[in-house]
Coordinates of N, CA and C in Angstrom, one line a residue:
M21 N 119.6 73.0 99.2 CA 118.1 74.0 98.5 C 118.3 75.3 98.5
T22 N 118.7 76.3 97.4 CA 118.6 77.5 97.5 C 117.4 78.3 96.8
I23 N 116.6 79.5 97.5 CA 115.5 79.8 96.4 C 115.6 81.1 96.9
T24 N 115.8 82.1 95.5 CA 116.5 83.1 95.0 C 114.7 84.3 94.6
I25 N 114.9 85.8 95.0 CA 114.3 86.2 94.6 C 115.0 86.8 93.0
A26 N 113.9 86.6 92.1 CA 114.6 86.5 90.2 C 113.6 88.4 89.7
N27 N 111.9 88.3 90.1 CA 111.4 89.4 90.1 C 110.2 89.7 90.6
S28 N 110.7 91.0 91.2 CA 109.2 91.2 91.6 C 108.3 92.6 90.5
F29 N 107.7 92.8 91.1 CA 106.5 93.5 90.3 C 105.6 94.4 90.3
L30 N 106.2 96.0 89.4 CA 106.0 96.9 90.1 C 104.6 97.4 88.7
P31 N 104.0 98.4 88.2 CA 102.9 99.0 87.8 C 103.3 100.0 86.8
H32 N 103.7 100.5 85.8 CA 103.4 100.9 84.4 C 102.3 102.4 84.4
T33 N 101.9 102.9 84.0 CA 101.0 104.1 83.3 C 101.2 104.2 82.6
D34 N 102.3 104.5 82.3 CA 103.4 105.2 81.0 C 104.9 104.6 80.7
A35 N 104.6 103.8 79.9 CA 105.2 102.0 79.6 C 107.4 103.5 79.7
E36 N 107.6 104.7 78.6 CA 108.6 104.9 78.0 C 108.8 105.6 79.4
A37 N 108.4 106.5 80.0 CA 108.5 107.5 81.2 C 109.3 107.0 82.4
S38 N 108.7 105.1 82.3 CA 109.1 104.8 83.7 C 110.9 103.1 83.4
T39 N 109.9 103.9 81.8 CA 111.6 103.1 81.6 C 113.3 104.0 81.5
A40 N 112.3 104.7 80.8 CA 114.0 106.1 81.3 C 113.4 106.1 82.4
F41 N 113.3 106.5 83.9 CA 112.7 106.0 85.0 C 114.3 105.6 85.3
Y42 N 114.0 104.7 85.8 CA 114.3 103.3 85.8 C 116.0 102.7 85.4
R43 N 116.6 103.0 83.1 CA 117.3 103.3 83.6 C 118.3 104.3 83.4
D44 N 117.7 105.7 83.8 CA 117.9 106.9 83.7 C 118.5 107.3 84.6
V45 N 118.0 107.8 86.2 CA 117.7 107.2 86.6 C 118.3 107.2 87.6
L46 N 118.3 105.6 88.0 CA 118.4 104.3 88.9 C 119.1 103.6 88.5
G47 N 120.2 103.6 86.7 CA 120.8 102.7 86.4 C 120.6 101.4 85.9
F48 N 119.8 101.3 86.3 CA 119.6 100.5 85.7 C 119.2 99.1 84.5
E49 N 119.6 98.8 84.2 CA 119.1 97.9 82.5 C 118.7 97.6 82.1
V50 N 117.8 97.9 81.0 CA 117.1 97.5 80.5 C 117.4 95.4 80.0
R51 N 115.8 94.6 80.6 CA 117.0 93.7 80.2 C 115.9 92.8 78.7
L52 N 114.5 93.0 78.8 CA 113.3 92.6 77.9 C 112.7 93.0 78.2
D53 N 111.6 93.6 77.5 CA 110.5 94.7 76.6 C 109.8 94.0 75.4
V54 N 108.5 93.7 76.6 CA 107.8 92.9 75.9 C 106.0 93.5 75.1
G55 N 106.3 93.1 74.4 CA 104.5 93.9 73.7 C 104.8 95.4 73.3
Q56 N 103.3 96.4 72.8 CA 103.6 97.5 72.6 C 102.4 98.6 72.1
G57 N 102.5 99.1 73.0 CA 101.4 101.2 73.2 C 101.8 99.8 74.8
Q58 N 100.6 100.5 74.5 CA 100.6 100.4 76.5 C 100.3 99.0 77.1
M59 N 100.6 97.9 76.1 CA 100.7 96.4 76.7 C 102.2 96.1 77.0
R60 N 102.5 97.0 77.5 CA 104.3 96.6 77.1 C 105.0 96.4 78.4
W61 N 105.4 94.8 79.3 CA 105.7 94.1 80.2 C 107.2 94.7 80.2
I62 N 108.2 95.6 80.4 CA 109.6 96.0 80.9 C 110.3 95.0 81.4
T63 N 111.2 94.9 82.2 CA 111.8 93.9 82.8 C 113.2 95.0 83.1
V64 N 113.2 95.4 84.4 CA 115.3 96.1 84.7 C 115.3 95.5 85.8
G65 N 116.9 95.6 85.8 CA 117.7 94.8 86.7 C 118.3 95.9 87.3
P66 N 119.2 95.4 88.4 CA 121.2 96.4 88.0 C 122.0 95.4 87.1
V67 N 122.1 96.1 87.1 CA 123.5 95.9 86.8 C 124.3 94.4 87.5
G68 N 125.1 94.0 86.9 CA 125.3 92.7 87.1 C 124.9 92.6 88.3
Q69 N 123.7 91.7 88.7 CA 122.9 90.7 89.3 C 121.3 90.5 89.1
D70 N 121.2 89.0 89.4 CA 120.0 88.7 89.2 C 119.2 88.8 89.1
T71 N 118.4 89.9 90.5 CA 117.4 90.0 90.2 C 116.3 91.3 89.2
A72 N 115.2 91.3 89.2 CA 115.1 92.2 88.7 C 113.4 92.7 88.7
I73 N 112.8 93.9 87.7 CA 111.2 93.8 88.4 C 110.8 94.2 87.2
V74 N 109.8 93.4 87.1 CA 109.2 93.8 85.3 C 107.6 94.6 85.9
L75 N 107.9 95.5 84.8 CA 107.1 96.8 84.7 C 106.4 96.8 83.6
H76 N 105.0 96.5 84.4 CA 103.6 96.3 83.8 C 102.7 96.7 83.7
P77 N 101.8 96.4 83.1 CA 100.9 97.5 82.4 C 99.7 97.4 83.9
P78 N 99.0 97.5 84.8 CA 98.8 97.8 85.2 C 96.2 96.9 85.7
A79 N 96.0 98.5 84.6 CA 94.8 98.6 85.2 C 93.7 97.5 83.7
L80 N 94.6 97.1 82.8 CA 94.2 96.6 81.3 C 93.6 95.3 81.3
D81 N 93.2 94.5 82.6 CA 92.9 94.0 82.4 C 91.2 93.9 81.7
P82 N 90.4 93.0 81.2 CA 89.4 93.4 80.0 C 88.1 92.4 81.2
G83 N 88.8 92.0 82.5 CA 87.8 91.7 82.8 C 87.3 92.8 84.3
L84 N 87.8 93.6 84.2 CA 88.3 95.3 84.8 C 87.2 96.1 84.5
T85 N 86.4 96.2 85.7 CA 85.1 97.6 85.0 C 86.1 98.9 84.8
D86 N 85.5 99.2 84.1 CA 85.9 101.4 84.6 C 86.4 101.3 85.9
A87 N 84.8 101.4 86.1 CA 85.6 102.3 88.2 C 86.5 101.1 88.9
E88 N 86.4 100.0 88.1 CA 88.4 98.8 89.1 C 88.8 99.8 88.4
K89 N 89.5 100.6 87.1 CA 90.6 100.8 86.5 C 91.0 102.2 87.1
T90 N 90.2 103.4 87.4 CA 89.6 104.3 88.1 C 90.7 104.4 89.1
T91 N 90.2 103.0 90.2 CA 90.2 103.2 91.7 C 92.1 102.0 91.4
I92 N 92.1 101.9 90.6 CA 93.8 100.8 90.8 C 94.9 101.3 90.7
N93 N 94.3 102.9 89.4 CA 95.3 103.8 88.7 C 95.3 105.3 90.0
E94 N 94.5 105.1 91.0 CA 93.9 106.4 91.9 C 95.5 106.2 93.2
L95 N 94.9 104.7 93.5 CA 95.8 104.0 94.7 C 97.4 104.1 93.9
I96 N 97.9 103.9 93.1 CA 98.6 103.0 92.9 C 100.0 104.6 92.0
A97 N 98.7 105.7 91.7 CA 99.9 107.6 91.5 C 99.9 107.5 93.1
K98 N 98.5 107.6 94.6 CA 98.7 107.9 95.6 C 100.2 107.5 96.5
G99 N 100.4 106.4 95.7 CA 101.8 105.6 96.2 C 101.1 104.6 97.3
S100 N 100.0 104.7 97.0 CA 99.2 103.1 98.0 C 98.9 102.2 98.3
L101 N 99.5 101.0 96.6 CA 99.5 100.2 96.9 C 101.0 99.0 96.2
F102 N 101.5 100.2 95.6 CA 102.3 99.0 95.6 C 104.2 99.9 95.5
S103 N 105.1 98.9 96.6 CA 106.9 100.1 97.0 C 107.4 98.6 96.5
I104 N 108.4 98.6 97.2 CA 109.8 97.8 97.0 C 111.1 99.1 97.2
H105 N 112.0 97.8 98.1 CA 112.6 98.7 98.7 C 114.2 98.5 98.0
L106 N 115.6 99.2 98.3 CA 116.7 99.0 97.5 C 117.1 99.2 98.7
A107 N 118.5 98.9 97.9 CA 119.6 99.9 99.0 C 121.2 100.2 98.3
T108 N 121.8 100.9 98.5 CA 122.9 101.3 98.2 C 124.4 101.5 99.2
D109 N 125.0 101.7 99.2 CA 126.2 102.1 99.8 C 125.9 102.9 99.7
D110 N 125.9 104.3 99.2 CA 126.1 106.0 99.9 C 124.7 106.2 98.8
L111 N 124.0 106.3 100.2 CA 122.7 106.8 100.9 C 122.8 108.5 99.4
D112 N 123.6 109.5 100.4 CA 123.4 110.4 100.5 C 123.9 110.9 98.5
V113 N 125.1 110.2 98.0 CA 125.5 110.4 97.0 C 124.3 110.4 96.1
A114 N 123.7 108.9 96.1 CA 122.5 108.4 95.4 C 121.1 109.5 95.8
F115 N 120.6 109.4 96.4 CA 119.8 110.5 96.7 C 119.8 112.0 96.2
A116 N 120.9 112.3 96.4 CA 121.1 114.3 94.7 C 121.4 113.6 94.2
A117 N 121.6 112.4 92.6 CA 121.6 112.5 91.6 C 120.1 111.8 91.6
I118 N 118.8 111.3 92.4 CA 118.0 111.1 91.8 C 116.1 112.3 92.2
E119 N 116.9 113.6 93.1 CA 116.8 114.5 93.6 C 117.3 115.4 92.2
A120 N 118.5 115.7 92.3 CA 118.4 116.4 90.3 C 118.4 116.0 89.3
A121 N 116.8 114.2 89.3 CA 116.8 114.1 87.4 C 115.4 115.1 88.0
G122 N 115.0 115.5 88.9 CA 113.8 115.9 88.9 C 112.9 114.7 89.5
T123 N 113.0 113.8 90.3 CA 112.1 113.3 90.7 C 111.2 113.9 92.0
E124 N 110.1 112.9 91.9 CA 109.2 113.4 93.4 C 110.0 112.8 94.5
I125 N 110.2 113.6 96.0 CA 110.5 113.1 97.1 C 109.7 113.2 97.9
V126 N 109.5 112.0 98.3 CA 109.1 112.2 99.8 C 109.2 111.7 101.2
Q127 N 110.8 111.8 101.1 CA 111.4 111.5 102.4 C 112.7 112.4 102.2
E128 N 113.4 112.8 102.6 CA 115.3 113.1 103.0 C 115.3 111.9 103.6
P129 N 116.9 112.4 103.2 CA 117.5 111.0 103.7 C 117.5 111.3 105.3
M130 N 117.3 109.5 106.1 CA 117.6 110.2 107.2 C 118.0 108.9 108.4
D131 N 118.1 108.4 109.7 CA 118.4 107.9 110.4 C 117.0 106.6 110.8
Q132 N 116.9 105.7 110.3 CA 115.2 104.9 111.4 C 115.9 104.4 112.8
D133 N 114.8 104.5 112.9 CA 114.8 103.5 114.6 C 115.4 101.9 114.7
W134 N 115.8 101.4 113.5 CA 115.5 99.7 113.0 C 116.8 99.4 112.0
G135 N 117.5 100.8 112.0 CA 118.7 100.5 111.8 C 119.4 100.6 110.7
S136 N 118.6 101.0 109.7 CA 119.3 101.4 108.7 C 119.0 103.6 108.2
R137 N 119.3 103.6 107.9 CA 119.5 105.3 106.5 C 118.3 105.6 105.7
D138 N 116.6 105.9 105.1 CA 117.5 106.1 104.2 C 115.8 107.2 103.7
C139 N 115.6 106.7 102.6 CA 114.6 108.1 102.0 C 113.9 107.1 100.6
A140 N 112.7 108.2 100.9 CA 111.9 107.2 99.7 C 111.1 109.0 98.9
F141 N 111.1 107.5 97.4 CA 110.6 109.2 96.8 C 109.6 108.2 95.2
R142 N 109.2 108.6 94.3 CA 108.2 107.9 93.6 C 108.7 108.4 92.3
D143 N 108.5 106.9 91.9 CA 108.6 106.7 90.4 C 107.9 107.1 89.3
P144 N 107.3 107.4 88.2 CA 107.0 108.1 88.0 C 105.3 108.0 87.4
A145 N 105.4 106.1 87.5 CA 103.7 106.1 87.9 C 103.2 106.0 89.4
G146 N 103.8 106.5 90.8 CA 103.7 107.5 91.4 C 104.1 105.6 93.0
N147 N 104.4 104.6 92.1 CA 105.6 103.6 93.0 C 105.4 104.1 94.1
M148 N 105.8 103.9 95.6 CA 106.7 103.9 96.0 C 108.4 103.3 96.9
I149 N 108.9 104.3 96.2 CA 110.4 103.4 96.6 C 111.3 104.2 97.6
R150 N 112.4 103.3 98.2 CA 112.2 103.5 99.5 C 113.9 102.9 99.5
L151 N 115.0 103.9 99.8 CA 116.7 103.8 99.6 C 116.6 103.6 100.1
Q152 N 117.8 102.2 101.1 CA 118.4 102.4 102.3 C 119.5 102.6 101.7
Q153 N 120.7 102.7 103.9 CA 121.7 102.1 103.6 C 121.6 101.5 104.8
K154 N 122.5 100.1 105.1 CA 122.7 100.1 106.7 C 124.1 100.7 106.7
K155 N 124.1 101.3 108.5 CA 124.6 101.8 109.1 C 125.4 101.3 109.3
G156 N 127.1 100.9 109.5 CA 128.1 100.6 109.6 C 128.5 100.9 110.6

């Protein structure tokens, strides 16, 4: 039996900005774009890989109060609610391209005690993205 990771979910607060970021800055392909307006679910993923990220609207559930929606959006914007860890074979080149695109940088590339070199930045919704390269 083999179990693989198919999809992870991250919220978006602006479908167009998030689609452009994942496609144009990270180089992911857009696989699905379902819905319209603020009710859009966009599936993006690395070219040639089966794993994907589903970008979804987080605070549009009609069962949420306005206060709950505000709290959710504030936590997303601070990067304290959702995150994802990605990997690359050349962290410094990837970081330079991400920084040049005007991305909000949280941490420049640095060696970590746990054996990788990584950096951190936010997507347009505020989600924390850590990008790592294993030490050779």
